[in-house]
Coordinates of C-alpha atoms and ligand atoms in Angstrom, one line a residue:
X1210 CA -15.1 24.1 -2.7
X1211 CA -13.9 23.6 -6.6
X1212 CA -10.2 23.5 -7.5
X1213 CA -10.5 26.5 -9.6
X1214 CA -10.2 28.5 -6.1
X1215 CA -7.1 26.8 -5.1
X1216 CA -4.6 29.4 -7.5
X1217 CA -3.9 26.2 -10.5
X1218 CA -3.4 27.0 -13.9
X1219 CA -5.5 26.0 -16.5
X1220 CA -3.3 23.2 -17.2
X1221 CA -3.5 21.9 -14.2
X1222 CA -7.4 22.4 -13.6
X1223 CA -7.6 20.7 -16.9
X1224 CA -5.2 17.7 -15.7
X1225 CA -7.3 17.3 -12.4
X1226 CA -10.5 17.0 -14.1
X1227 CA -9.1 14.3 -16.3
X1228 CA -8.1 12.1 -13.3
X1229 CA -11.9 12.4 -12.4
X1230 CA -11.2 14.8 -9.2
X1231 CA -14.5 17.1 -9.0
X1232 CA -13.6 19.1 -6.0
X1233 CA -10.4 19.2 -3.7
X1234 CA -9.9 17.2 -0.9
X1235 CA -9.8 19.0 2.6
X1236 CA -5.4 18.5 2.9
X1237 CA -5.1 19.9 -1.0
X1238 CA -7.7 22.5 0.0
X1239 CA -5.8 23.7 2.9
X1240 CA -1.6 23.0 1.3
X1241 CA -2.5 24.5 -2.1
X1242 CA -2.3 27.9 -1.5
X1243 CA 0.0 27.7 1.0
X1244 CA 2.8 25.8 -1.2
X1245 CA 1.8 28.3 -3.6
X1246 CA 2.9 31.3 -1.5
X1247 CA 6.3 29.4 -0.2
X1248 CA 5.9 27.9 2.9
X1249 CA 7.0 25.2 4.2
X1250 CA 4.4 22.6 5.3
X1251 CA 3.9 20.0 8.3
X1252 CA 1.6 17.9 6.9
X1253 CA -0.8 15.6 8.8
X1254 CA -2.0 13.0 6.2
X1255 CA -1.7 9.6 5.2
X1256 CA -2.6 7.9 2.0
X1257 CA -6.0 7.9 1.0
X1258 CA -6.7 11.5 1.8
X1259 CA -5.2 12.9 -1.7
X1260 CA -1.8 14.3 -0.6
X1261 CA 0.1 13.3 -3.4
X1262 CA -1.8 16.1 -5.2
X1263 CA -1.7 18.3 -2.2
X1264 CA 2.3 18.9 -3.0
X1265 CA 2.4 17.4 -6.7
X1266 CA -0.1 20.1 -7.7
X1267 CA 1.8 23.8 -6.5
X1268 CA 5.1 22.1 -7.5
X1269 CA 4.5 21.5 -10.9
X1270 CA 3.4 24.7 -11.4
X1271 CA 5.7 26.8 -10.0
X1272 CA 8.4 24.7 -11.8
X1273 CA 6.3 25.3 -14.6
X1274 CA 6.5 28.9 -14.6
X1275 CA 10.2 29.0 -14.0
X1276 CA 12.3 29.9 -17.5
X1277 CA 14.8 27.4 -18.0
X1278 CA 18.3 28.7 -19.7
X1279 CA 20.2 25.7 -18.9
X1280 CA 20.5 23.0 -21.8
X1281 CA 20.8 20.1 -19.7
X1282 CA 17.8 20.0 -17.2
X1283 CA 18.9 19.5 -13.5
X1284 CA 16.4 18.1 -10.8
X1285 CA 14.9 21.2 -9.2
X1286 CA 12.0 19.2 -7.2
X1287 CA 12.9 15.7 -5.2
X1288 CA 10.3 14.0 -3.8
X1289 CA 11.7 11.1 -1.0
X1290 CA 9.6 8.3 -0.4
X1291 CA 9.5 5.0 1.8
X1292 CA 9.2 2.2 -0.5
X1293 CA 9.4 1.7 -4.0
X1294 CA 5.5 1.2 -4.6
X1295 CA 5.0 4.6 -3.2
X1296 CA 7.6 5.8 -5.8
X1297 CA 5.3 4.6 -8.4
X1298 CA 2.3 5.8 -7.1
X1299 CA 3.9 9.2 -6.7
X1300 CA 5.4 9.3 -10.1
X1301 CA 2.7 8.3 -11.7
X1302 CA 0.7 11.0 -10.1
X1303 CA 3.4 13.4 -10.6
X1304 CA 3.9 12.7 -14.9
X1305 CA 0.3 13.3 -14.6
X1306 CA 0.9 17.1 -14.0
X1307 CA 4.4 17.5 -14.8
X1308 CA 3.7 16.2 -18.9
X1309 CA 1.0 19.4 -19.2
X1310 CA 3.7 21.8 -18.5
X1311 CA 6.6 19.7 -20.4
X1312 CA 8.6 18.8 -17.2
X1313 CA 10.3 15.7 -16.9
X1314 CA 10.1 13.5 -13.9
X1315 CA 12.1 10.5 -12.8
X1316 CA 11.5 7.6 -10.4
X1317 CA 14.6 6.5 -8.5
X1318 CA 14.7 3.5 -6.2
X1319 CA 16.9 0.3 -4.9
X1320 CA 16.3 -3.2 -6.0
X1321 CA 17.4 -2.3 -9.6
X1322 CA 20.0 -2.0 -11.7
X1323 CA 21.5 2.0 -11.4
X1324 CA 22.9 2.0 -14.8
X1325 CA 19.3 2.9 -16.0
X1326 CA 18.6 5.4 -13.8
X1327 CA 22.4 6.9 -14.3
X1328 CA 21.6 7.7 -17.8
X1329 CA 18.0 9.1 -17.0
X1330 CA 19.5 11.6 -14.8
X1331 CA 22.0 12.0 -17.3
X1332 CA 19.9 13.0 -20.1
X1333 CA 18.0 15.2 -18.0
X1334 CA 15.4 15.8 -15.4
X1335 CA 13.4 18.0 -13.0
X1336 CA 11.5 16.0 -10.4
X1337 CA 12.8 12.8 -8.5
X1338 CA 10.9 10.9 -7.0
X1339 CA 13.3 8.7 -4.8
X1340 CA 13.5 6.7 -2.1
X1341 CA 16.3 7.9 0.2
X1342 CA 19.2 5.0 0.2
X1343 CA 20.0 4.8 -3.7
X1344 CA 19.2 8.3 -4.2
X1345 CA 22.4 8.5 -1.9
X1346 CA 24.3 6.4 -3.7
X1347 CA 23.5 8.6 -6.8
X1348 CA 24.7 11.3 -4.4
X1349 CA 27.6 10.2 -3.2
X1350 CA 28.6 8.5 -6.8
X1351 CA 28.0 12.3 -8.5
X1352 CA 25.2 10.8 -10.7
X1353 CA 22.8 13.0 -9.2
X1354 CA 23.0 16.9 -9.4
X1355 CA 21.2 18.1 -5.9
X1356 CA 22.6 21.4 -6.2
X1357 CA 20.0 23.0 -7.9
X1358 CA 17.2 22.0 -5.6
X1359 CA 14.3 24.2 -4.7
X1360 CA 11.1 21.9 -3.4
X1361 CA 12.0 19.2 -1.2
X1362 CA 9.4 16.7 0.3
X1363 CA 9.1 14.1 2.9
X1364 CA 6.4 12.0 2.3
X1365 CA 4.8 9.7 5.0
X1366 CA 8.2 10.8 6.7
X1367 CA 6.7 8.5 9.7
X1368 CA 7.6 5.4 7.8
X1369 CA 10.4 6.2 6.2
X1370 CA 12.1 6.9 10.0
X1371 CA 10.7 3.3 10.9
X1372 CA 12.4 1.6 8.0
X1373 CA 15.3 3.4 9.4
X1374 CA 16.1 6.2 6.8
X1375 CA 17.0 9.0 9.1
X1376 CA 20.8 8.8 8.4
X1377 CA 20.2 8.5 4.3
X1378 CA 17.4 11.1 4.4
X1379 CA 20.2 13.8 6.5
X1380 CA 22.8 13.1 4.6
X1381 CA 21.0 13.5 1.5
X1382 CA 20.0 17.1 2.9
X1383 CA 23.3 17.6 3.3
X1384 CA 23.9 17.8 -0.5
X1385 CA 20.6 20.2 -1.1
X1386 CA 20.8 24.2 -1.0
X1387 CA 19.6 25.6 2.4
X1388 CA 17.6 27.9 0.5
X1389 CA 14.3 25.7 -0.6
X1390 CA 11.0 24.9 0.3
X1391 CA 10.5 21.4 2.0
X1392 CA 7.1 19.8 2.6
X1393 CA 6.6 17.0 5.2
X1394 CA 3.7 14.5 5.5
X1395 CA 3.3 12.1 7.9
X1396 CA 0.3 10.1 9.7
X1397 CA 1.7 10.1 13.2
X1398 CA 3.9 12.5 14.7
X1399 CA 6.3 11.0 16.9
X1400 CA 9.2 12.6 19.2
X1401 CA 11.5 11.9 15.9
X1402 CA 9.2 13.5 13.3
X1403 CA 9.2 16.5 15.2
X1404 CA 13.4 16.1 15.4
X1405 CA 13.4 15.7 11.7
X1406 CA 11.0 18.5 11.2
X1407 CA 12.7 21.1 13.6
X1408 CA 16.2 19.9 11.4
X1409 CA 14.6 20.5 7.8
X1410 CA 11.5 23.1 7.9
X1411 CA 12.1 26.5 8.0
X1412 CA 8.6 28.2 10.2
X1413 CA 6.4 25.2 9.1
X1414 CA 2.9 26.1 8.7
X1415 CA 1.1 23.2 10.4
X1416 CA -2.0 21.3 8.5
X1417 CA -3.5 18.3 10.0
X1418 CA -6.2 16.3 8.0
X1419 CA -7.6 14.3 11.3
X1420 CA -6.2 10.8 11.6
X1421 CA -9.8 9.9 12.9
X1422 CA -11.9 10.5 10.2
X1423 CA -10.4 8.1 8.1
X1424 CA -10.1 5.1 10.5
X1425 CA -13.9 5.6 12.1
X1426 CA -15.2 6.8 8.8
X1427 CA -16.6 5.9 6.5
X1428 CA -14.7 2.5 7.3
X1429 CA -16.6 -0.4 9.2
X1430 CA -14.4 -2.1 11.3
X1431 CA -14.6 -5.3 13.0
X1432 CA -12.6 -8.2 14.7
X1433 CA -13.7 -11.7 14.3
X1434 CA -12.5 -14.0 17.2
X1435 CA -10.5 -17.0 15.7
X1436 CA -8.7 -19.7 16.9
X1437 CA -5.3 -18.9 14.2
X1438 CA -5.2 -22.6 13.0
X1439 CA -8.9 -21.4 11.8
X1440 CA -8.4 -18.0 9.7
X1441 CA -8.0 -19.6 6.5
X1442 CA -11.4 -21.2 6.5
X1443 CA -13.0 -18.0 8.3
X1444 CA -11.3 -15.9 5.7
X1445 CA -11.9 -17.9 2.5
X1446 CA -15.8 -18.3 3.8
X1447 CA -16.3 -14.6 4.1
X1448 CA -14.9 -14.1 0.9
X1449 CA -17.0 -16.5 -1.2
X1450 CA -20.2 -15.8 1.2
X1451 CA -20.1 -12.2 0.9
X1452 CA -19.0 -12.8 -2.7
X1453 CA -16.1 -10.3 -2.2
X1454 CA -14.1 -9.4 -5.0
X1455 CA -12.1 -6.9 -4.3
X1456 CA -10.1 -7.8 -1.5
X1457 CA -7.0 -6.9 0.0
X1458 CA -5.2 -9.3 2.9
X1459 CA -2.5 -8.0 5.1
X1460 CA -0.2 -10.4 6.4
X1461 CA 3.1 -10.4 8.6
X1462 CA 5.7 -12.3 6.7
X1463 CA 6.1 -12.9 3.3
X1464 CA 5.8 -16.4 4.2
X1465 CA 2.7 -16.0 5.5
X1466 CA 1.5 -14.1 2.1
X1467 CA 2.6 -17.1 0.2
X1468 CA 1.2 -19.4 2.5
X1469 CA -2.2 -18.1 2.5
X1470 CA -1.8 -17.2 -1.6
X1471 CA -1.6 -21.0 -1.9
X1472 CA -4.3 -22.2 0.4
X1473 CA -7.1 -19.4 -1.4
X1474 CA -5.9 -20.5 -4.9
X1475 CA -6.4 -23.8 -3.6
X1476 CA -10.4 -22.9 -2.5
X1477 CA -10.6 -21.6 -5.8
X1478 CA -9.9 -18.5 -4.9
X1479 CA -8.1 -16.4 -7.8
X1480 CA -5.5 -14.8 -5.5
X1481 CA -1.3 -13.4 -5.7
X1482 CA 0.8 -11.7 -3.3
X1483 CA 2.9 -9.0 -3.6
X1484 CA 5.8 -8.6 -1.3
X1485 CA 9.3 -7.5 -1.3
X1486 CA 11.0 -11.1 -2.5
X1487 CA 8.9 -10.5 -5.3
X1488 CA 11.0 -8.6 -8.3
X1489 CA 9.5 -5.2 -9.8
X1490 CA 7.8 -6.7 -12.9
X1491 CA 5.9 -9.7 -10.8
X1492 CA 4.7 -6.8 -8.6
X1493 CA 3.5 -4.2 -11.4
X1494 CA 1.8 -6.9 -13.3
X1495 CA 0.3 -8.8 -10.4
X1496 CA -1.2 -4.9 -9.3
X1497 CA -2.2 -4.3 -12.5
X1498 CA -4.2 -7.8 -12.9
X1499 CA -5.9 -6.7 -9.3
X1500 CA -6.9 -3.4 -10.5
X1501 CA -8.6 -5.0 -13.2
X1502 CA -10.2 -7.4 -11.7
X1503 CA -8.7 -10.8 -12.6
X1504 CA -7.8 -11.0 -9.0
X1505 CA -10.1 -11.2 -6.2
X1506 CA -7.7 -11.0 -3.8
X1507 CA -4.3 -9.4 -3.4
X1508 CA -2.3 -10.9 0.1
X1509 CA 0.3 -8.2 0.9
X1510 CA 3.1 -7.7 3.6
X1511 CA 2.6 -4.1 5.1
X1512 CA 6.1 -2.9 4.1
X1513 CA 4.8 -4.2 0.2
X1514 CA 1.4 -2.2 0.6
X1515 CA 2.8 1.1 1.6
X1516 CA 1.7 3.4 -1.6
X1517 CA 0.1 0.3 -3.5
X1518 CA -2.0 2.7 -5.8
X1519 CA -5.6 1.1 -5.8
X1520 CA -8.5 3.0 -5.7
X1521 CA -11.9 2.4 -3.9
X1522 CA -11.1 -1.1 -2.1
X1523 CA -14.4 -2.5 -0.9
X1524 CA -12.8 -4.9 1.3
X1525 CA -9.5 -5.1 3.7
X1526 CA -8.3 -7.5 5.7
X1527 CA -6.0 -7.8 8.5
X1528 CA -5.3 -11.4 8.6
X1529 CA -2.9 -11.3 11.3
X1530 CA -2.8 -8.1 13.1
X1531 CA -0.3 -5.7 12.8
X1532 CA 2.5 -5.5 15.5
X1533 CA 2.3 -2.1 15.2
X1534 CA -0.5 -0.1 16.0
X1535 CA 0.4 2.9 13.3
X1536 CA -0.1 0.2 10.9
X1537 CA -3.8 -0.5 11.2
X1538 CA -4.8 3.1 10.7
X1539 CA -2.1 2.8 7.8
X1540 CA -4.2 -0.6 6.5
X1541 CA -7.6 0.4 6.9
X1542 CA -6.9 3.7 4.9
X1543 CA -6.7 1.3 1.9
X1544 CA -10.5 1.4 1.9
X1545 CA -13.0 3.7 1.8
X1546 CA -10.3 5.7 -0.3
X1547 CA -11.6 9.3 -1.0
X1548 CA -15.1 9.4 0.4
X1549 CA -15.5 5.7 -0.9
X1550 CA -16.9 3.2 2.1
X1551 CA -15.5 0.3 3.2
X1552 CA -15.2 -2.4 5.5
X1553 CA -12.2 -3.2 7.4
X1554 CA -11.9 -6.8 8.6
X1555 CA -9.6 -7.9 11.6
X1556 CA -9.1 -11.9 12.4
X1557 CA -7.7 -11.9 15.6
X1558 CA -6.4 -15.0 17.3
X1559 CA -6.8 -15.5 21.2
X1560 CA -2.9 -14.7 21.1
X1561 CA -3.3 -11.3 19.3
X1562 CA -5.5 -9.4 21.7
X1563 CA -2.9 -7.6 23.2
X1564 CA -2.3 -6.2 19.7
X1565 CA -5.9 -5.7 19.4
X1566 CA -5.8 -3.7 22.4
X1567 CA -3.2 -1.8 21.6
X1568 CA -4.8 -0.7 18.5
X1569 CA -8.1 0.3 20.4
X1570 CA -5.9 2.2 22.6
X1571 CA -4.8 4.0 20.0
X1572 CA -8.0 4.9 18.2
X1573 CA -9.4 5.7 21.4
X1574 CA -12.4 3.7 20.5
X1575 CA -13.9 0.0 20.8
X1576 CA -13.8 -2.2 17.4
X1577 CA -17.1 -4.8 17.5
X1578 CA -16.2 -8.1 18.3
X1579 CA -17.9 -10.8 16.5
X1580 CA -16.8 -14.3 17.1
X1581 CA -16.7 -17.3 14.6
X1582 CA -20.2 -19.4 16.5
X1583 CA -21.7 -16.7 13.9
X1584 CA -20.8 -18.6 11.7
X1585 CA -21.8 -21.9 11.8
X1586 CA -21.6 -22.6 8.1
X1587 CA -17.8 -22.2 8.5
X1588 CA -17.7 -25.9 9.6
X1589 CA -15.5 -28.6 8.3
X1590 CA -18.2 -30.7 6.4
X1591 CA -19.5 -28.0 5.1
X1592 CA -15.3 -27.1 3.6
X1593 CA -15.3 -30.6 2.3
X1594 CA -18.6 -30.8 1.3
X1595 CA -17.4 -27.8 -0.8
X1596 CA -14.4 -29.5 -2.3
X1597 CA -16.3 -32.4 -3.0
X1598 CA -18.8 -30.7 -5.1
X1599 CA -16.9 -28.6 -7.0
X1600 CA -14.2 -32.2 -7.3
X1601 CA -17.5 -33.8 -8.9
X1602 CA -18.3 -30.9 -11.3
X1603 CA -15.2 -30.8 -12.7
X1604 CA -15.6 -30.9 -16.1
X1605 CA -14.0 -33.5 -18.6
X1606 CA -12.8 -35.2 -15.4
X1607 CA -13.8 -38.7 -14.6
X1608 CA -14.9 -39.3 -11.2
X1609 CA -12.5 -42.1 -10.1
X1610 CA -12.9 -43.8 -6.4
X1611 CA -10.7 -42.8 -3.9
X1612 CA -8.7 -40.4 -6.0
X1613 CA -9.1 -36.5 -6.1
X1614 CA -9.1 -35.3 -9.7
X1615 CA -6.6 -32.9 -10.0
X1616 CA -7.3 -29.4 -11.1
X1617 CA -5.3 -26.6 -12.6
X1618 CA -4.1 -24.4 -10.3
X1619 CA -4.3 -26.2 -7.1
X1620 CA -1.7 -28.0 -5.2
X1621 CA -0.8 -31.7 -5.6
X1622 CA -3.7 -34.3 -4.3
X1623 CA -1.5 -35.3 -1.4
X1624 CA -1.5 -31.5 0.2
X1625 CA -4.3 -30.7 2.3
X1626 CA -6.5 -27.6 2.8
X1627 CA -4.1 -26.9 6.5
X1628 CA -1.1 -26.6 3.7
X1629 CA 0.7 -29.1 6.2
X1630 CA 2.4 -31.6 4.3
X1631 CA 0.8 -35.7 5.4
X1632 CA 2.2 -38.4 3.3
X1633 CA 0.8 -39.1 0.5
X1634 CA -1.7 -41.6 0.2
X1635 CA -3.2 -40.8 3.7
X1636 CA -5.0 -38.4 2.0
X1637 CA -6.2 -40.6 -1.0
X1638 CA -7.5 -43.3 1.1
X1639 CA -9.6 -41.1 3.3
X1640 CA -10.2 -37.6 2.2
X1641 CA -12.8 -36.2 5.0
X1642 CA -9.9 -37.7 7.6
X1643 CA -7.5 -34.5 6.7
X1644 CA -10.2 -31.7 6.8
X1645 CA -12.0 -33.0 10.3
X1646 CA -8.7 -34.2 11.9
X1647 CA -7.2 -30.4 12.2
X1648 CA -9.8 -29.3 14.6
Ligands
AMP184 P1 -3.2 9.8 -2.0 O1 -3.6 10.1 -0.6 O2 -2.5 10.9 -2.6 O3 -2.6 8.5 -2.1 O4 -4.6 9.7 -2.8 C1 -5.6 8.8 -2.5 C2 -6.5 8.5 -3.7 O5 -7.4 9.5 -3.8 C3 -5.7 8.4 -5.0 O6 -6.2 7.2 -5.7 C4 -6.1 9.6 -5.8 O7 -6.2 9.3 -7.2 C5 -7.4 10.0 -5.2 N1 -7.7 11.4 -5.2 C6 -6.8 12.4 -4.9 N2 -7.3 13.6 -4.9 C7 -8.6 13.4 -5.2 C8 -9.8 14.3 -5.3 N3 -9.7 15.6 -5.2 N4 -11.0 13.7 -5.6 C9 -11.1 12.4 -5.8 N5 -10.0 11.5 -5.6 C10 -8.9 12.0 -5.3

């Protein structure tokens, strides 16, 4: 199928070709022509199967082909999203379109100063993209004009519910016409998506991209069996063995993302986190030295990763398993991104099988076990023989007895590879003691 079936303008073919899109993908094949001819949609898709066009696409231009006789331009599409990253994503996806057809679209989220965003709206726009809580402060504060809307969507509705939006997202219905067209896409369709759906949809026509193509493939999956206190070595072997560089790590706290940041920087592994006690510009720039590659390895918090706009991730890892079982399938959709392959890595501690088995449960499938006594080159001479190598190639460094040259980037000598503080000179006098002692 090519996109010229799908009912786009010119403008829009043109647009889609310039993002590199050859033909449509099966959800924008399927909600194309039916946003186009006004229904409302029920959307079964997560990220990574090109929905953001799917609704981006038929909203632009039917806004497009609207006159406008107002001077002031007044949001006629809103977009509500999870997380700010996804507002990004979206927007930037959206401008892509909407700047073809000389719309204006906006990005409104928390975590910012809404003096900015006041005057945005202020001067004029026609698509939000928000997430729900400050766009309801805009709301309420009469900074934002919902009167005028005509598209509304939900997307990945699912999380928005588990980060506990319901009340913003209903009372921001509350200030939209009755009379619009509303779009919801979600990846799992719980008791409360069906709630929220029978509340805002109007005769939803149903379109379900299946959940399982995605997670079985073209995704390999497996879970390595690891004692937790040995996941750091395990992980920072199978990154320099398999000479990944491309790598995202999912983590549960932002502690842990900081935690495990510090121990691969200190392996020499270039490596930053993004999570949400990191401000807005640390995260755009720290994305945008990923996508171009002077990071081999980004270490994000699930809530942080929601709508992270990478494309074709070789490599994800789940370095502690996700308490939720949602959240894998969310995870392992960051690779093998539109027809792309990847592999999809779990480490999974003795304590975490429940989780694991949850999981399965869920796919309704077995993920291959492997276990670490594969590995036998993860050992801990082999780590130190490492360290000591690359300590003895330093260059410019003189080799001085009992004393680890210290090297840009990496923690102080007294801090060793478990990240555990010792006291210092321990380490000094007997380096291999630190390394061997932890196992
Ligand atoms: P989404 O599910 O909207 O997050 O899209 C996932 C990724 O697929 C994004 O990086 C898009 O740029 C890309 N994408 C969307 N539609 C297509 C398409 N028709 N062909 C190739 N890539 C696409």
């Amino acid at each position: 199928m090519l996109f010229d079936s799908l009912g786009l303008n010119s403008e829009l073919l043109s647009a889609v070709a310039s993002r590199g899109y050859t033909e449509p993908t099966p959800i924008q094949a399927s909600a194309i022509p039916a946003i186009l001819e006004g229904a409302d949609i029920l959307g079964g898709a997560q990220t990574g199967t090109g929905k953001t066009a799917a609704f981006a696409l038929p909203i632009v231009q039917m806004l497009g082909e609207q006159e406008i006789t107002r001077k002031r331009r007044i949001p006629r599409a809103l977009v509500l999203v999870p997380t700010r990253e996804l507002a990004a994503q979206v927007s930037n996806e959206m401008n892509a379109y909407a700047r073809r057809l000389s719309l204006r679209s906006t990005m409104i989220y928390g975590g910012v100063t809404i003096q900015a965003q006041i005057e945005r709206l202020h001067r004029g726009v026609d698509i939000v993209v928000a997430t729900p809580g400050r766009l309801l402060d805009h709301a309420e504060r009469g900074t934002v004009n919902l009167s005028t809307v005509q598209f509304l969507v939900l997307d990945e509705a699912d999380r928005m519910l588990d980060l506990g939006f319901i009340d913003d997202i209903m009372r921001v219905s509350e200030y939209l016409p009755k009379k619009r067209q509303t779009l919801l896409f979600s990846a799992t369709y719980s008791a409360s998506i069906k709630r929220l759906a029978d509340d805002l949809l109007d005769r939803p026509r149903r379109i379900e991209v299946e959940r399982k193509n995605i997670a079985a493939d073209p995704v390999t999956q497996a879970a390595y069996m690891v004692e937790k206190s040995r996941k750091r070595e395990m992980i920072s072997f199978l990154i320099r063995q398999g000479g990944w560089n491309r790598v995202l790590v999912f983590v549960r706290t932002r502690y842990g993302a900081d935690k495990l940041t510090e121990e691969l920087l200190y392996d020499g592994i270039k490596t930053a986190a993004i999570h949400s006690n990191k401000s807005q510009s640390i995260r755009n720039r720290t994305l945008s030295q990923f996508r171009e590659g002077e990071l081999r390895v980004l270490v994000a918090t699930d809530v942080a990763a929601r709508g992270l706009d990478i494309e074709r991730l070789p490599h994800v890892v789940n370095y502690d398993l996700p308490q939720v079982p949602e959240d894998y399938v969310h995870r392992i959709g960051r690779t093998g991104r539109a027809g792309e392959s990847g592999e999809a890595i779990s480490l999974v501690a003795p304590e975490e099988k429940v989780l694991l088995a949850a999981i399965e449960k869920l796919l309704t499938y077995p993920i291959p076990r492997r276990t670490l006594a594969e590995f036998p080159e993860v050992a801990p001479r082999r780590s130190l023989k490492i360290r000591e190598q690359k300590a003895a190639a330093a260059p410019g460094k003189k080799k001085t007895k009992g004393k680890q040259p210290k090297q840009a980037g990496q923690p102080p000598a007294g801090r060793p590879r478990g990240g555990k503080r010792r006291p210092r000179g321990a380490h000094r006098q007997r380096p291999a003691a630190g390394a061997a002692g932890r196992r």
